[in-house]
Amino acid sequence: MNQGLIPSRYAKALFGFASEKNSDGRIYGLMQSLESAFRAEPGLQQAVANPFIPASDKTALLTSAAGATDKDEVYARFLQLLTDNNRLDAARDIALAYMKIYRHEHHIYLVTVTSAAPMDATGEDRLKKLIERHLDGGTMEYHHRVDPSLIGGFTVSVNNEKLDASVADELKQLRLKLLSN
């Protein structure tokens, strides 16, 4: 995924246009669905990058993958712009860049908690409340994953910052300390 200059420019333009049309939230939801479709189906990127597949089929595929309807005019115009500029293959990177811009503008923090085992509802709610207190009035988009390789404990990622309170990290730190002596 190349989240470079071109996807960023398209995402900024889309965000500006969608904001003018009061559709920035709807586009955010469509971009989340689109990115999820790319993550779930790796062949989707190959299809939109394939020069032998007609652009109309690619736009239909991207419309379906995002869950867009006939009423999503802003999204349809976005896909038309990508088609006109031969940039349909950048749709995923633009979606990721758009989501980043939207989250920044609306003070939404991407929070991922990874635990060694599933958390009980009470513990997870307590952790969510603790995280919310540290978000400076922003809201969070919360995800929970289970990774048994942590052995015990959990990690919390807020945007690009990570707190590691896992047993695996403690063992790693102990190993490094022992090796340095």
PDB file of C-alpha atoms in Angstrom:
ATOM      1  CA  MET A   1       0.000   0.000   0.000  1.00  0.00           C
ATOM      2  CA  ASN A   2       1.489   3.277  -1.124  1.00  0.00           C
ATOM      3  CA  GLN A   3      -0.024   6.050   0.912  1.00  0.00           C
ATOM      4  CA  GLY A   4       2.039   8.654  -0.850  1.00  0.00           C
ATOM      5  CA  LEU A   5       1.350  11.982  -2.438  1.00  0.00           C
ATOM      6  CA  ILE A   6      -1.212  10.938  -5.072  1.00  0.00           C
ATOM      7  CA  PRO A   7      -3.606   9.088  -2.716  1.00  0.00           C
ATOM      8  CA  SER A   8      -3.314  11.933  -0.198  1.00  0.00           C
ATOM      9  CA  ARG A   9      -4.222  14.549  -2.776  1.00  0.00           C
ATOM     10  CA  TYR A  10      -7.242  12.608  -3.996  1.00  0.00           C
ATOM     11  CA  ALA A  11      -8.328  11.975  -0.393  1.00  0.00           C
ATOM     12  CA  LYS A  12      -8.030  15.681   0.497  1.00  0.00           C
ATOM     13  CA  ALA A  13     -10.028  16.668  -2.569  1.00  0.00           C
ATOM     14  CA  LEU A  14     -12.671  14.042  -1.806  1.00  0.00           C
ATOM     15  CA  PHE A  15     -12.891  15.150   1.822  1.00  0.00           C
ATOM     16  CA  GLY A  16     -13.320  18.774   0.777  1.00  0.00           C
ATOM     17  CA  PHE A  17     -15.994  17.941  -1.780  1.00  0.00           C
ATOM     18  CA  ALA A  18     -17.801  15.537   0.557  1.00  0.00           C
ATOM     19  CA  SER A  19     -17.747  18.134   3.349  1.00  0.00           C
ATOM     20  CA  GLU A  20     -19.283  20.743   1.043  1.00  0.00           C
ATOM     21  CA  LYS A  21     -22.057  18.270   0.215  1.00  0.00           C
ATOM     22  CA  ASN A  22     -22.492  17.267   3.901  1.00  0.00           C
ATOM     23  CA  SER A  23     -21.566  13.716   2.925  1.00  0.00           C
ATOM     24  CA  ASP A  24     -18.192  13.364   4.630  1.00  0.00           C
ATOM     25  CA  GLY A  25     -19.590  10.959   7.247  1.00  0.00           C
ATOM     26  CA  ARG A  26     -21.315   8.820   4.634  1.00  0.00           C
ATOM     27  CA  ILE A  27     -18.143   8.716   2.528  1.00  0.00           C
ATOM     28  CA  TYR A  28     -16.182   7.740   5.647  1.00  0.00           C
ATOM     29  CA  GLY A  29     -18.484   4.753   6.123  1.00  0.00           C
ATOM     30  CA  LEU A  30     -18.151   3.782   2.463  1.00  0.00           C
ATOM     31  CA  MET A  31     -14.358   4.050   2.678  1.00  0.00           C
ATOM     32  CA  GLN A  32     -14.347   1.822   5.759  1.00  0.00           C
ATOM     33  CA  SER A  33     -16.406  -0.771   3.900  1.00  0.00           C
ATOM     34  CA  LEU A  34     -14.186  -0.479   0.839  1.00  0.00           C
ATOM     35  CA  GLU A  35     -11.005  -0.962   2.854  1.00  0.00           C
ATOM     36  CA  SER A  36     -12.545  -3.935   4.666  1.00  0.00           C
ATOM     37  CA  ALA A  37     -13.395  -5.484   1.302  1.00  0.00           C
ATOM     38  CA  PHE A  38      -9.807  -5.024   0.115  1.00  0.00           C
ATOM     39  CA  ARG A  39      -8.506  -6.587   3.343  1.00  0.00           C
ATOM     40  CA  ALA A  40     -10.931  -9.524   3.142  1.00  0.00           C
ATOM     41  CA  GLU A  41     -10.421 -10.208  -0.564  1.00  0.00           C
ATOM     42  CA  PRO A  42      -6.836  -9.733  -1.825  1.00  0.00           C
ATOM     43  CA  GLY A  43      -7.995 -10.442  -5.381  1.00  0.00           C
ATOM     44  CA  LEU A  44      -9.901  -7.153  -5.375  1.00  0.00           C
ATOM     45  CA  GLN A  45      -6.693  -5.137  -5.739  1.00  0.00           C
ATOM     46  CA  GLN A  46      -5.591  -7.379  -8.593  1.00  0.00           C
ATOM     47  CA  ALA A  47      -8.930  -6.872 -10.322  1.00  0.00           C
ATOM     48  CA  VAL A  48      -8.862  -3.062 -10.146  1.00  0.00           C
ATOM     49  CA  ALA A  49      -5.233  -3.024 -11.309  1.00  0.00           C
ATOM     50  CA  ASN A  50      -5.883  -5.376 -14.242  1.00  0.00           C
ATOM     51  CA  PRO A  51      -5.691  -3.377 -17.497  1.00  0.00           C
ATOM     52  CA  PHE A  52      -7.847  -5.938 -19.327  1.00  0.00           C
ATOM     53  CA  ILE A  53     -10.888  -5.423 -17.114  1.00  0.00           C
ATOM     54  CA  PRO A  54     -13.069  -2.566 -18.382  1.00  0.00           C
ATOM     55  CA  ALA A  55     -13.268   0.523 -16.168  1.00  0.00           C
ATOM     56  CA  SER A  56     -17.051   0.156 -15.959  1.00  0.00           C
ATOM     57  CA  ASP A  57     -16.641  -3.295 -14.396  1.00  0.00           C
ATOM     58  CA  LYS A  58     -14.040  -1.938 -11.961  1.00  0.00           C
ATOM     59  CA  THR A  59     -16.311   0.906 -10.862  1.00  0.00           C
ATOM     60  CA  ALA A  60     -19.189  -1.531 -10.408  1.00  0.00           C
ATOM     61  CA  LEU A  61     -16.909  -3.726  -8.323  1.00  0.00           C
ATOM     62  CA  LEU A  62     -15.734  -0.782  -6.183  1.00  0.00           C
ATOM     63  CA  THR A  63     -19.309   0.444  -5.772  1.00  0.00           C
ATOM     64  CA  SER A  64     -20.425  -2.973  -4.611  1.00  0.00           C
ATOM     65  CA  ALA A  65     -17.394  -3.453  -2.345  1.00  0.00           C
ATOM     66  CA  ALA A  66     -18.116  -0.149  -0.579  1.00  0.00           C
ATOM     67  CA  GLY A  67     -21.821  -0.865  -0.276  1.00  0.00           C
ATOM     68  CA  ALA A  68     -22.704   2.316  -2.140  1.00  0.00           C
ATOM     69  CA  THR A  69     -26.181   2.896  -3.526  1.00  0.00           C
ATOM     70  CA  ASP A  70     -27.599   4.986  -6.366  1.00  0.00           C
ATOM     71  CA  LYS A  71     -28.058   7.841  -3.871  1.00  0.00           C
ATOM     72  CA  ASP A  72     -24.305   8.073  -3.161  1.00  0.00           C
ATOM     73  CA  GLU A  73     -23.620  10.727  -5.792  1.00  0.00           C
ATOM     74  CA  VAL A  74     -20.406  11.964  -4.165  1.00  0.00           C
ATOM     75  CA  TYR A  75     -18.956   8.445  -4.221  1.00  0.00           C
ATOM     76  CA  ALA A  76     -20.052   7.942  -7.834  1.00  0.00           C
ATOM     77  CA  ARG A  77     -18.388  11.220  -8.857  1.00  0.00           C
ATOM     78  CA  PHE A  78     -15.248  10.171  -6.982  1.00  0.00           C
ATOM     79  CA  LEU A  79     -15.102   6.898  -8.913  1.00  0.00           C
ATOM     80  CA  GLN A  80     -15.683   8.793 -12.163  1.00  0.00           C
ATOM     81  CA  LEU A  81     -12.734  11.068 -11.356  1.00  0.00           C
ATOM     82  CA  LEU A  82     -10.549   8.025 -10.692  1.00  0.00           C
ATOM     83  CA  THR A  83     -11.711   6.479 -13.959  1.00  0.00           C
ATOM     84  CA  ASP A  84     -11.036   9.671 -15.931  1.00  0.00           C
ATOM     85  CA  ASN A  85      -7.520   9.896 -14.491  1.00  0.00           C
ATOM     86  CA  ASN A  86      -6.782   6.155 -14.735  1.00  0.00           C
ATOM     87  CA  ARG A  87      -6.376   5.875 -10.951  1.00  0.00           C
ATOM     88  CA  LEU A  88      -8.884   3.172 -10.003  1.00  0.00           C
ATOM     89  CA  ASP A  89      -5.979   1.018  -8.837  1.00  0.00           C
ATOM     90  CA  ALA A  90      -5.280   3.600  -6.087  1.00  0.00           C
ATOM     91  CA  ALA A  91      -8.772   3.276  -4.571  1.00  0.00           C
ATOM     92  CA  ARG A  92      -7.600   1.420  -1.454  1.00  0.00           C
ATOM     93  CA  ASP A  93      -4.785   3.843  -0.718  1.00  0.00           C
ATOM     94  CA  ILE A  94      -7.137   6.779  -1.228  1.00  0.00           C
ATOM     95  CA  ALA A  95      -9.672   5.158   1.107  1.00  0.00           C
ATOM     96  CA  LEU A  96      -7.009   4.752   3.796  1.00  0.00           C
ATOM     97  CA  ALA A  97      -5.859   8.352   3.345  1.00  0.00           C
ATOM     98  CA  TYR A  98      -9.460   9.607   3.469  1.00  0.00           C
ATOM     99  CA  MET A  99     -10.129   7.731   6.699  1.00  0.00           C
ATOM    100  CA  LYS A 100      -6.994   9.229   8.240  1.00  0.00           C
ATOM    101  CA  ILE A 101      -8.070  12.760   7.250  1.00  0.00           C
ATOM    102  CA  TYR A 102     -11.625  12.211   8.492  1.00  0.00           C
ATOM    103  CA  ARG A 103     -10.440  10.846  11.838  1.00  0.00           C
ATOM    104  CA  HIS A 104      -8.075  13.778  12.270  1.00  0.00           C
ATOM    105  CA  GLU A 105     -10.714  16.378  11.419  1.00  0.00           C
ATOM    106  CA  HIS A 106     -13.338  14.792  13.687  1.00  0.00           C
ATOM    107  CA  HIS A 107     -10.956  13.938  16.573  1.00  0.00           C
ATOM    108  CA  ILE A 108     -11.495  10.208  16.238  1.00  0.00           C
ATOM    109  CA  TYR A 109      -8.777   7.998  17.655  1.00  0.00           C
ATOM    110  CA  LEU A 110      -8.165   4.551  16.221  1.00  0.00           C
ATOM    111  CA  VAL A 111      -7.836   2.306  19.290  1.00  0.00           C
ATOM    112  CA  THR A 112      -6.857  -1.352  19.067  1.00  0.00           C
ATOM    113  CA  VAL A 113      -6.616  -3.497  22.170  1.00  0.00           C
ATOM    114  CA  THR A 114      -4.905  -6.827  21.701  1.00  0.00           C
ATOM    115  CA  SER A 115      -5.118  -9.314  24.541  1.00  0.00           C
ATOM    116  CA  ALA A 116      -3.743 -12.796  25.039  1.00  0.00           C
ATOM    117  CA  ALA A 117      -7.242 -14.154  25.703  1.00  0.00           C
ATOM    118  CA  PRO A 118     -10.763 -12.818  25.228  1.00  0.00           C
ATOM    119  CA  MET A 119     -11.604 -10.140  27.800  1.00  0.00           C
ATOM    120  CA  ASP A 120     -14.729 -10.251  29.920  1.00  0.00           C
ATOM    121  CA  ALA A 121     -17.227  -7.451  29.309  1.00  0.00           C
ATOM    122  CA  THR A 122     -16.565  -5.741  32.655  1.00  0.00           C
ATOM    123  CA  GLY A 123     -12.805  -5.624  32.157  1.00  0.00           C
ATOM    124  CA  GLU A 124     -13.143  -4.426  28.593  1.00  0.00           C
ATOM    125  CA  ASP A 125     -15.584  -1.654  29.598  1.00  0.00           C
ATOM    126  CA  ARG A 126     -13.216  -0.527  32.360  1.00  0.00           C
ATOM    127  CA  LEU A 127     -10.321  -0.427  29.890  1.00  0.00           C
ATOM    128  CA  LYS A 128     -12.416   1.533  27.351  1.00  0.00           C
ATOM    129  CA  LYS A 129     -13.323   4.128  29.993  1.00  0.00           C
ATOM    130  CA  LEU A 130      -9.691   4.456  31.026  1.00  0.00           C
ATOM    131  CA  ILE A 131      -8.624   4.990  27.395  1.00  0.00           C
ATOM    132  CA  GLU A 132     -11.430   7.521  26.774  1.00  0.00           C
ATOM    133  CA  ARG A 133     -10.175   9.665  29.673  1.00  0.00           C
ATOM    134  CA  HIS A 134      -6.854  10.073  27.870  1.00  0.00           C
ATOM    135  CA  LEU A 135      -8.238  11.083  24.455  1.00  0.00           C
ATOM    136  CA  ASP A 136      -8.532  14.837  25.077  1.00  0.00           C
ATOM    137  CA  GLY A 137     -12.263  14.938  24.431  1.00  0.00           C
ATOM    138  CA  GLY A 138     -12.060  12.928  21.214  1.00  0.00           C
ATOM    139  CA  THR A 139     -13.972   9.791  20.451  1.00  0.00           C
ATOM    140  CA  MET A 140     -12.558   6.395  19.714  1.00  0.00           C
ATOM    141  CA  GLU A 141     -13.042   3.805  17.061  1.00  0.00           C
ATOM    142  CA  TYR A 142     -12.458   0.686  19.151  1.00  0.00           C
ATOM    143  CA  HIS A 143     -11.273  -2.718  17.966  1.00  0.00           C
ATOM    144  CA  HIS A 144     -10.345  -5.748  20.028  1.00  0.00           C
ATOM    145  CA  ARG A 145      -8.150  -8.591  18.847  1.00  0.00           C
ATOM    146  CA  VAL A 146      -6.932 -11.769  20.533  1.00  0.00           C
ATOM    147  CA  ASP A 147      -3.309 -12.827  20.078  1.00  0.00           C
ATOM    148  CA  PRO A 148      -2.266 -15.834  22.194  1.00  0.00           C
ATOM    149  CA  SER A 149       1.424 -15.112  21.476  1.00  0.00           C
ATOM    150  CA  LEU A 150       1.214 -12.294  24.052  1.00  0.00           C
ATOM    151  CA  ILE A 151       1.051 -15.081  26.679  1.00  0.00           C
ATOM    152  CA  GLY A 152      -0.764 -12.752  29.091  1.00  0.00           C
ATOM    153  CA  GLY A 153      -1.685  -9.095  29.462  1.00  0.00           C
ATOM    154  CA  PHE A 154      -2.527  -6.782  26.573  1.00  0.00           C
ATOM    155  CA  THR A 155      -1.334  -4.044  24.247  1.00  0.00           C
ATOM    156  CA  VAL A 156      -3.152  -0.818  23.485  1.00  0.00           C
ATOM    157  CA  SER A 157      -2.527   1.088  20.263  1.00  0.00           C
ATOM    158  CA  VAL A 158      -3.928   4.602  19.936  1.00  0.00           C
ATOM    159  CA  ASN A 159      -3.298   5.846  16.398  1.00  0.00           C
ATOM    160  CA  ASN A 160       0.465   5.243  16.127  1.00  0.00           C
ATOM    161  CA  GLU A 161       1.311   5.077  19.837  1.00  0.00           C
ATOM    162  CA  LYS A 162       1.547   1.711  21.557  1.00  0.00           C
ATOM    163  CA  LEU A 163       1.444   0.694  25.212  1.00  0.00           C
ATOM    164  CA  ASP A 164       2.665  -2.852  25.740  1.00  0.00           C
ATOM    165  CA  ALA A 165       1.611  -4.489  29.002  1.00  0.00           C
ATOM    166  CA  SER A 166       2.003  -8.059  27.793  1.00  0.00           C
ATOM    167  CA  VAL A 167       3.873 -10.928  29.382  1.00  0.00           C
ATOM    168  CA  ALA A 168       5.680 -11.504  26.076  1.00  0.00           C
ATOM    169  CA  ASP A 169       7.088  -7.958  26.227  1.00  0.00           C
ATOM    170  CA  GLU A 170       8.108  -8.386  29.875  1.00  0.00           C
ATOM    171  CA  LEU A 171       9.953 -11.602  28.959  1.00  0.00           C
ATOM    172  CA  LYS A 172      11.629  -9.832  26.045  1.00  0.00           C
ATOM    173  CA  GLN A 173      12.775  -6.979  28.308  1.00  0.00           C
ATOM    174  CA  LEU A 174      14.080  -9.471  30.891  1.00  0.00           C
ATOM    175  CA  ARG A 175      15.959 -11.370  28.179  1.00  0.00           C
ATOM    176  CA  LEU A 176      17.557  -8.152  26.890  1.00  0.00           C
ATOM    177  CA  LYS A 177      18.567  -7.196  30.431  1.00  0.00           C
ATOM    178  CA  LEU A 178      20.144 -10.614  31.007  1.00  0.00           C
ATOM    179  CA  LEU A 179      22.005 -10.478  27.691  1.00  0.00           C
ATOM    180  CA  SER A 180      23.409  -7.012  28.429  1.00  0.00           C
ATOM    181  CA  ASN A 181      25.057  -8.208  31.681  1.00  0.00           C
TER     182      ASN A 181
END
